[in-house]
XYZ file of C-alpha atoms in Angstrom:
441
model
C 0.000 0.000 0.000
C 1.190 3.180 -0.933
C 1.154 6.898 0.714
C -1.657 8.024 -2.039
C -3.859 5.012 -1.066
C -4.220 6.774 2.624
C -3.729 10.345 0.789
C -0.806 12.722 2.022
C -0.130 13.507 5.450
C 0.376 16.713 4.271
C 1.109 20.082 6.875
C -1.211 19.270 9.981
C -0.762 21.552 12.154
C -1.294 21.019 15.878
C -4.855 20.482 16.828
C -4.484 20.998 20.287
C -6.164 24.584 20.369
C -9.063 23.454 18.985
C -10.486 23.426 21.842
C -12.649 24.794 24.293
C -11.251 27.168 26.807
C -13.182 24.495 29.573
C -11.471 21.720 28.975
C -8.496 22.985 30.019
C -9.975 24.741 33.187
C -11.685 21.198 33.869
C -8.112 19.456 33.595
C -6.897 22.201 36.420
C -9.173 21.666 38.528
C -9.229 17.805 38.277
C -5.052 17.928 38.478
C -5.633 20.058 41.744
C -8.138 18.113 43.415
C -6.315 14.315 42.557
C -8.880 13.005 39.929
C -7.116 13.623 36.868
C -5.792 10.285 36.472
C -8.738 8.597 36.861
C -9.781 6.222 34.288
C -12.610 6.972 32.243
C -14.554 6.426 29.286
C -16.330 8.929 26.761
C -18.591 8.289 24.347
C -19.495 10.249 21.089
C -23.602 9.615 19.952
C -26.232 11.511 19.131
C -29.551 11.451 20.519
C -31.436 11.665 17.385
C -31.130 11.792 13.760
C -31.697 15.598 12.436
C -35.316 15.975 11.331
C -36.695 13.405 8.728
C -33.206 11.809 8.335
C -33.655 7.788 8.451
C -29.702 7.254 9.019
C -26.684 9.260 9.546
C -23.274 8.009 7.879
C -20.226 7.964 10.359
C -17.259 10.069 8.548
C -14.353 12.144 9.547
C -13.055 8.735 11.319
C -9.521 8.907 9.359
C -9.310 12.943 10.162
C -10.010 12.017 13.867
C -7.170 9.946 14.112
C -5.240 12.406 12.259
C -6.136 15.058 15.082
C -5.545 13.237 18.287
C -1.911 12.145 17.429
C -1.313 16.156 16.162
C -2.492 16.957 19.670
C 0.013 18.231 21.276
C 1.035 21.545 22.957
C 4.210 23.220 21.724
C 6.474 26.408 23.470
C 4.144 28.807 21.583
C 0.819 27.597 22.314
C 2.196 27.253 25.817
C 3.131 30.669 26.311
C -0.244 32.152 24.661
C -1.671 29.864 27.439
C 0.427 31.468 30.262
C 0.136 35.279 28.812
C -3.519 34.792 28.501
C -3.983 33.926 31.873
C -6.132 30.691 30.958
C -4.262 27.910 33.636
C -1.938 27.614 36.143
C 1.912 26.723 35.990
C 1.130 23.548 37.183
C -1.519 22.507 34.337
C 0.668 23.723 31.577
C 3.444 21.864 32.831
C 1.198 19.129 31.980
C -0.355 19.894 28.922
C 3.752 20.719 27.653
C 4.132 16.917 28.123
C 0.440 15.878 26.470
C 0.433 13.416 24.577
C -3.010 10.668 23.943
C -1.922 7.659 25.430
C -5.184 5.370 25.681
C -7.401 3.868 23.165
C -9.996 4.223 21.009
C -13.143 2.039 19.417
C -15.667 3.364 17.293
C -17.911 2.392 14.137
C -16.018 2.145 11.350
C -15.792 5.270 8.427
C -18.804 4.667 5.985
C -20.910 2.836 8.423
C -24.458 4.123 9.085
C -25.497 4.860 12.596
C -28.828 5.548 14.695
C -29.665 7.640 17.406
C -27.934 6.226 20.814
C -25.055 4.208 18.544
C -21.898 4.548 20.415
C -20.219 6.115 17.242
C -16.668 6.315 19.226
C -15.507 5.588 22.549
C -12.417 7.452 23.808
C -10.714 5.642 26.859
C -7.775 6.425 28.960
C -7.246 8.924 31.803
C -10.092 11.678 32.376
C -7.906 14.359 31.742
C -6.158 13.214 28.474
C -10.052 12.024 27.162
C -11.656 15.694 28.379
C -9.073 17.607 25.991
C -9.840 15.350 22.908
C -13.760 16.558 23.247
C -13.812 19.231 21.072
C -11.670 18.354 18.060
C -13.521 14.939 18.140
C -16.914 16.690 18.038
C -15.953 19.095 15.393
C -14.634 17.090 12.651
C -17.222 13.921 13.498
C -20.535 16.462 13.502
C -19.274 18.191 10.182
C -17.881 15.486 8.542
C -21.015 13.245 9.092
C -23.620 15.981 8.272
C -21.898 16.428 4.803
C -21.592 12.614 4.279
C -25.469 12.127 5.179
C -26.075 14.648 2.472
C -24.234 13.140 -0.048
C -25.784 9.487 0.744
C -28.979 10.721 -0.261
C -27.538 11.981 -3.164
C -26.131 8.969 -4.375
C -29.252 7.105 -3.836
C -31.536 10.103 -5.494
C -28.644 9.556 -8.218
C -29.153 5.973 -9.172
C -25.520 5.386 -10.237
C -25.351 8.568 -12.472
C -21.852 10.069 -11.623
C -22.166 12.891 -8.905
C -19.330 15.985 -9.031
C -18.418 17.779 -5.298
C -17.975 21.410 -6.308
C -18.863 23.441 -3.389
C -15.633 25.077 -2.020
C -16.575 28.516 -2.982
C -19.990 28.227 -0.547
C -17.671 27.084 2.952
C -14.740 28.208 4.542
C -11.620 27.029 2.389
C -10.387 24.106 5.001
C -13.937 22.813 5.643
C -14.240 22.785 1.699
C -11.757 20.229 1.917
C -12.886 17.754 4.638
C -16.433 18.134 2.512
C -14.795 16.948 -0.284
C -13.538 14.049 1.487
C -16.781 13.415 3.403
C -18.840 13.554 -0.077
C -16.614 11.410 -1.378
C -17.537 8.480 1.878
C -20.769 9.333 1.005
C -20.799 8.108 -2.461
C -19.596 11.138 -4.853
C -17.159 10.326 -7.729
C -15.120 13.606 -7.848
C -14.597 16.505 -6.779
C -13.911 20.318 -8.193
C -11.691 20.994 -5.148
C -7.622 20.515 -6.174
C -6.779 20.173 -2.529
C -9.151 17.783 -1.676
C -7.425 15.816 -4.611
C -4.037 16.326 -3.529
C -4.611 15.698 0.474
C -7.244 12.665 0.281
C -6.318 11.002 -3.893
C -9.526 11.758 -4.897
C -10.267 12.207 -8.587
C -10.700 15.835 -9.399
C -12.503 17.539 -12.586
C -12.980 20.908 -13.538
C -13.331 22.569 -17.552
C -14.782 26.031 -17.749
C -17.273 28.737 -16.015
C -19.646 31.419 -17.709
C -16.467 33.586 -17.238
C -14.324 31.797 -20.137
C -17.222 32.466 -23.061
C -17.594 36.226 -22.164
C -13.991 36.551 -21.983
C -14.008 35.862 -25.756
C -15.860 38.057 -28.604
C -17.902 35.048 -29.716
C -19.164 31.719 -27.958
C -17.839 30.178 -31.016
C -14.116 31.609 -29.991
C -14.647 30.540 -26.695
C -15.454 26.979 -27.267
C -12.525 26.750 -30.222
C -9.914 27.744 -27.888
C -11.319 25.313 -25.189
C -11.325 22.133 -27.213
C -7.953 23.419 -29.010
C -6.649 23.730 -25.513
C -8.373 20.988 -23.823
C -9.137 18.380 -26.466
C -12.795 16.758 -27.981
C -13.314 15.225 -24.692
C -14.210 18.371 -22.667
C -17.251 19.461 -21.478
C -18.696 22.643 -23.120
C -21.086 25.193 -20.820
C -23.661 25.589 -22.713
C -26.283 27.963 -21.479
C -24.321 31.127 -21.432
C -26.706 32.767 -24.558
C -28.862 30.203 -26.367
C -28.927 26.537 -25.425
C -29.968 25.363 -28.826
C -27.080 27.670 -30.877
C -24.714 26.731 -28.246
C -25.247 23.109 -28.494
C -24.785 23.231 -32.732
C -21.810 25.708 -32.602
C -20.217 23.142 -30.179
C -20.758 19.841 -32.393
C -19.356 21.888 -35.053
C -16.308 22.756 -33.155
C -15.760 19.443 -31.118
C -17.405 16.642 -33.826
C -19.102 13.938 -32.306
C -16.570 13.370 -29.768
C -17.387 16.094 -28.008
C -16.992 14.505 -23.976
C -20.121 16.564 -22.661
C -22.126 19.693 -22.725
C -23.004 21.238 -19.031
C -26.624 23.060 -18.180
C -26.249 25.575 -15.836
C -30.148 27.090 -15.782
C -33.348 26.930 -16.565
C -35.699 24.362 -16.512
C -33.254 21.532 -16.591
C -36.020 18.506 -17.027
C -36.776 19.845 -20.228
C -33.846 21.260 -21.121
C -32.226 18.036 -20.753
C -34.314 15.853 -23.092
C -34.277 19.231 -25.945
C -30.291 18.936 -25.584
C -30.481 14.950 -25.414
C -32.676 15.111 -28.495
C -30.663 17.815 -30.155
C -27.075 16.091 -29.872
C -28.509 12.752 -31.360
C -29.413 14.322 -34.472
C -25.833 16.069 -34.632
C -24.995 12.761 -34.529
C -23.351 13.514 -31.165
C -24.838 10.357 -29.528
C -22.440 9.820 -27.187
C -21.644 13.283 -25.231
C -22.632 13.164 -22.136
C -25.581 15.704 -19.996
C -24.066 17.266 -17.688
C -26.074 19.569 -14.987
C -25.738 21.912 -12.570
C -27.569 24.607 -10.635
C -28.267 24.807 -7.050
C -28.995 20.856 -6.512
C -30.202 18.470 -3.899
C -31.462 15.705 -3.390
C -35.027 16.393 -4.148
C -34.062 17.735 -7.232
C -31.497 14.867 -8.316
C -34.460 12.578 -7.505
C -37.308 14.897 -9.682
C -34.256 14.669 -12.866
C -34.344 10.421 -12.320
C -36.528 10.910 -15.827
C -34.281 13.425 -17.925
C -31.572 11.615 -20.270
C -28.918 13.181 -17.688
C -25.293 11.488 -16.834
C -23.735 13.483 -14.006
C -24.733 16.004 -11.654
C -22.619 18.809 -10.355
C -23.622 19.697 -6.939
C -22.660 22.618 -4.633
C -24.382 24.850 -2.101
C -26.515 22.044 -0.843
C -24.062 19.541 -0.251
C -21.409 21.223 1.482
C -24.010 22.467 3.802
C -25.539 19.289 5.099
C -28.597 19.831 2.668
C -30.491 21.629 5.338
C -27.993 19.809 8.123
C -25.139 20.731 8.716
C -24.701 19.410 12.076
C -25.635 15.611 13.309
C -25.487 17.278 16.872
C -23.290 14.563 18.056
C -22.031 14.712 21.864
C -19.064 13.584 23.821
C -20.161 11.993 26.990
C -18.476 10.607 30.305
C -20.270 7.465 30.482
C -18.008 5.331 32.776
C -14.893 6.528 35.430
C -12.981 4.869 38.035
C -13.900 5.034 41.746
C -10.267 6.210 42.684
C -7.170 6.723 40.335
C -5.710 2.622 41.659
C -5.198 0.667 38.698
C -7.655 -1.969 39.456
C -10.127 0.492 40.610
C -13.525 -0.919 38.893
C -15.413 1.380 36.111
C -18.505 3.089 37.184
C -21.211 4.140 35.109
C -22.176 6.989 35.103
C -24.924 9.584 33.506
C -26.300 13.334 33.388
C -29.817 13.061 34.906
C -32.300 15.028 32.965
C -36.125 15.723 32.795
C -35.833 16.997 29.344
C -34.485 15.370 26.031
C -30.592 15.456 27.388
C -30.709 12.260 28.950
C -27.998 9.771 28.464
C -27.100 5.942 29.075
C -24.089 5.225 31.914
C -22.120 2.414 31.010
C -19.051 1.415 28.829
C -20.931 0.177 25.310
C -21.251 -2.262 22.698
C -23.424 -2.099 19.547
C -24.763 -4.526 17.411
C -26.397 -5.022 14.391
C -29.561 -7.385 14.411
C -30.725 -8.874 10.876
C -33.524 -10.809 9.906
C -33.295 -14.031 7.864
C -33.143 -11.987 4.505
C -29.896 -9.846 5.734
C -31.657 -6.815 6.404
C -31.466 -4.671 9.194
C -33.883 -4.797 12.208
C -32.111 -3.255 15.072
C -29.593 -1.407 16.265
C -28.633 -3.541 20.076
C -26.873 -1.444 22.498
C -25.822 -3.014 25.767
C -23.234 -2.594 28.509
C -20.872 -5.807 29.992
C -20.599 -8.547 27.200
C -22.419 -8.905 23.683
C -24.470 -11.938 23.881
C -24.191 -13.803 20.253
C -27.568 -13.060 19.467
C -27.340 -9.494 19.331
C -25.956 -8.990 15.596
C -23.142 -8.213 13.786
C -20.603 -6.188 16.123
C -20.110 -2.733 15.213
C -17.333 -1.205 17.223
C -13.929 -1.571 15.589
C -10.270 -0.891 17.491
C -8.773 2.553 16.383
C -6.055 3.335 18.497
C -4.066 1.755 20.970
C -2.309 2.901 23.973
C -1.958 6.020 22.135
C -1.139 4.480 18.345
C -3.516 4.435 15.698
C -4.098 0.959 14.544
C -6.701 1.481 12.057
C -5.835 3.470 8.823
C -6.959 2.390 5.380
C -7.369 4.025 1.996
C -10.431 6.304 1.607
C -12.238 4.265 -0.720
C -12.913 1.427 1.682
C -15.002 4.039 3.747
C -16.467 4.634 0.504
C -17.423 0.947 -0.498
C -18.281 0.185 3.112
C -21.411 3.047 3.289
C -22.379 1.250 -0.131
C -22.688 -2.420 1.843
C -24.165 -0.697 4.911
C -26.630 1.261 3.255
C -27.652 -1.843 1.471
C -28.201 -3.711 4.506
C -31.118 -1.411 5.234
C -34.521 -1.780 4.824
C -35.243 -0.204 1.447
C -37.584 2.524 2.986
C -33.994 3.646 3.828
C -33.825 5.792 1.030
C -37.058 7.249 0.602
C -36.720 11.050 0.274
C -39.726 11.496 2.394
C -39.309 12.693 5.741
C -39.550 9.892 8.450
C -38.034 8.401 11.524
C -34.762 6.347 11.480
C -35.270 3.014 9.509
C -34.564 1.001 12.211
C -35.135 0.734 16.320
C -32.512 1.291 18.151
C -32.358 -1.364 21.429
C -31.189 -1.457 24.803
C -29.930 -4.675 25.925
């Protein structure tokens, strides 16, 4: 296996400022008052699926792993720490020698999940878990939202080829980890060229509106694209007239022409005029590329049009609606006393409203029926009797080293098996709850 089947470990910076100023104060405190060292487990779930969502997609795994061995504090970070005023000499005498040194479990990248699923569980001492709370929750609520998004895509798709271009609607470095997350999720490509350098994923990209005003004529414009570019590019089409547009470029291209792109308009029946159009030319096998704003529900109203790839933006890069799974990080189980034997108890925020959680280092489970289909979602504490399912929870890291790397497109082909394993109302665009129970054992 080679470096560009796990993509480059290119320039990560320390992660260990981002952060919340509390964690630190909470390490303090605990250092001061002798429970620092006491071992504990956290637990990253979310309560419930965002509204009308029948799964959620578990990514950002590989980037988590990424984070928590960049988390370290160096001399700089220290000093802000001291000049700020944020903890005492003692605590960043501490945090100078941080480094993760327990271990880690969680569902594997690609893998769906349910409200309650134990998604990752971070064990070790309390204060070296507290710190990782943050960066964890960050890159696993973004990462996820995005990947949700784009598995609804892909299924709304029906194995048309989907195109990620929606860094210029995010922050640069979140354009990037949506890239990467789209990708889980079941895109092809992406627009973004550091998404293609950091994570190997295949990257496309021809021309914008901007090239054919640039030139006197659309004729010029699409001349000195295929002269540049070759017959195999994809032409924009809609700048001026669709119809004139699509003839000029036949002309120009021949019937190789790779594919004409619809930016506007109604694209259902723009589509079939264009499909219909570059038959006659004689042009029968350029593709239909389209673009404009897309989701889901709009990938899924196109299922009819004569359309091979969609080019979505806007919508994907912001969850389509959800751009947060509001995922937590829980302490779920701790020591009675910081003695190395000292027996985990659970433990659990008591709550009369919807904040309630489940005490109690977890399993998870998959139950099927006799078809292979999903029909539960078994949590449990203590040992996973055989008849709750197909374990979920995977080994990450341990005793501080990550154990669990692999290339980016076995996330990818892993959501395709899980989301296959679900009932086929799994799927359905309509809104609903999730598509399976989850269980208590």
């Amino acid at each position: 296996m080679n470096t560009a089947d796990l993509g480059r470990r290119v320039g990560v910076p320390s992660t260990a400022l981002f952060t919340d100023q509390y964690e630190l104060t909470m390490v303090q405190a605990a250092l001061k008052a002798g429970t620092a060292d006491r071992h504990s487990v956290f637990e990253a779930f979310t309560r419930r699926l965002p509204e009308g969502r029948r799964y959620g997609v578990v990514a950002g795994t590989g980037r988590v792993l990424d984070a928590v061995e960049n988390f370290h504090f160096d001399d700089e970070m220290i000093g802000f720490l001291r000049q700020q005023d944020i903890v005492d000499e003692p605590t960043l005498e501490w945090l100078a020698g941080y480094r993760f040194s327990g271990d880690i479990w969680g569902y594997p990248e690609g893998e769906v999940y349910f409200p309650g699923s134990p998604v990752l569980r971070v064990e070790g001492s309390f204060a070296e878990c507290v710190l990782l709370e943050t960066v964890i929750l960050s890159i696993l609520n973004h990462d996820s939202a995005i990947a949700a998004a784009a598995s609804r895509m892909s299924a709304a798709a029906g194995g048309r080829r989907l195109i990620e271009m929606g860094a210029r609607r995010t922050h640069e470095l979140s354009a990037v980890a949506s890239s990467r997350a789209a990708f889980v999720g079941g895109f092809d490509a992406t627009s973004d060229l550091a998404a293609g350098f950091r994570w190997a994923i295949p990257t496309v990209g021809t021309s914008s509106h901007a090239f054919t005003l640039l030139h006197d004529t659309e004729r010029d414009a699409f001349r000195a694209q295929v002269d540049s570019l070759g017959r195999g590019t994809t032409l924009l089409v809609d700048t001026y007239d669709v119809t004139e547009a699509v003839r000029a470029a036949v002309e120009i291209a021949g019937p190789e022409l790779g594919a004409v792109r619809i930016d506007s308009g109604d694209l259902l029946l723009v589509a079939h005029r264009v499909r219909q159009q570059l038959d006659e030319l004689g042009a029968t096998d350029t593709k239909i590329v389209v673009t404009s704003d897309l989701d889901e529900y709009a990938i899924a109203s196109l299922a009819a049009a004569p359309v091979d790839a969609y080019g979505v933006g806007t919508q994907l890069v912001t969850g389509s609606g959800h751009p947060t799974c509001s995922m937590v990080y829980k302490l779920v189980a701790r020591a009675g006393s910081t003695e190395p034997d000292a027996p985990l108890v659970p433990v659990a925020k008591k709550s009369l409203g919807a904040k309630s959680s489940v005490g109690g280092r977890k399993w998870a489970a998959r139950r099927t029926d006799e078809h292979g289909v999903a029909e539960a979602e078994v949590i449990g504490t203590g040992t996973a009797p055989d008849s709750a399912g197909r374990p979920l929870l995977v080994e990450l890291v341990r005793g501080g080293e990550v154990v669990a790397r692999e290339p980016l497109e076995a996330a990818r082909e892993r959501h395709v098996a899980a989301r296959a394993g679900l009932p086929m109302s799994a799927i359905q665009l309509s809104r609903g709850e999730p598509v399976i129970p989850t269980e208590y054992a």
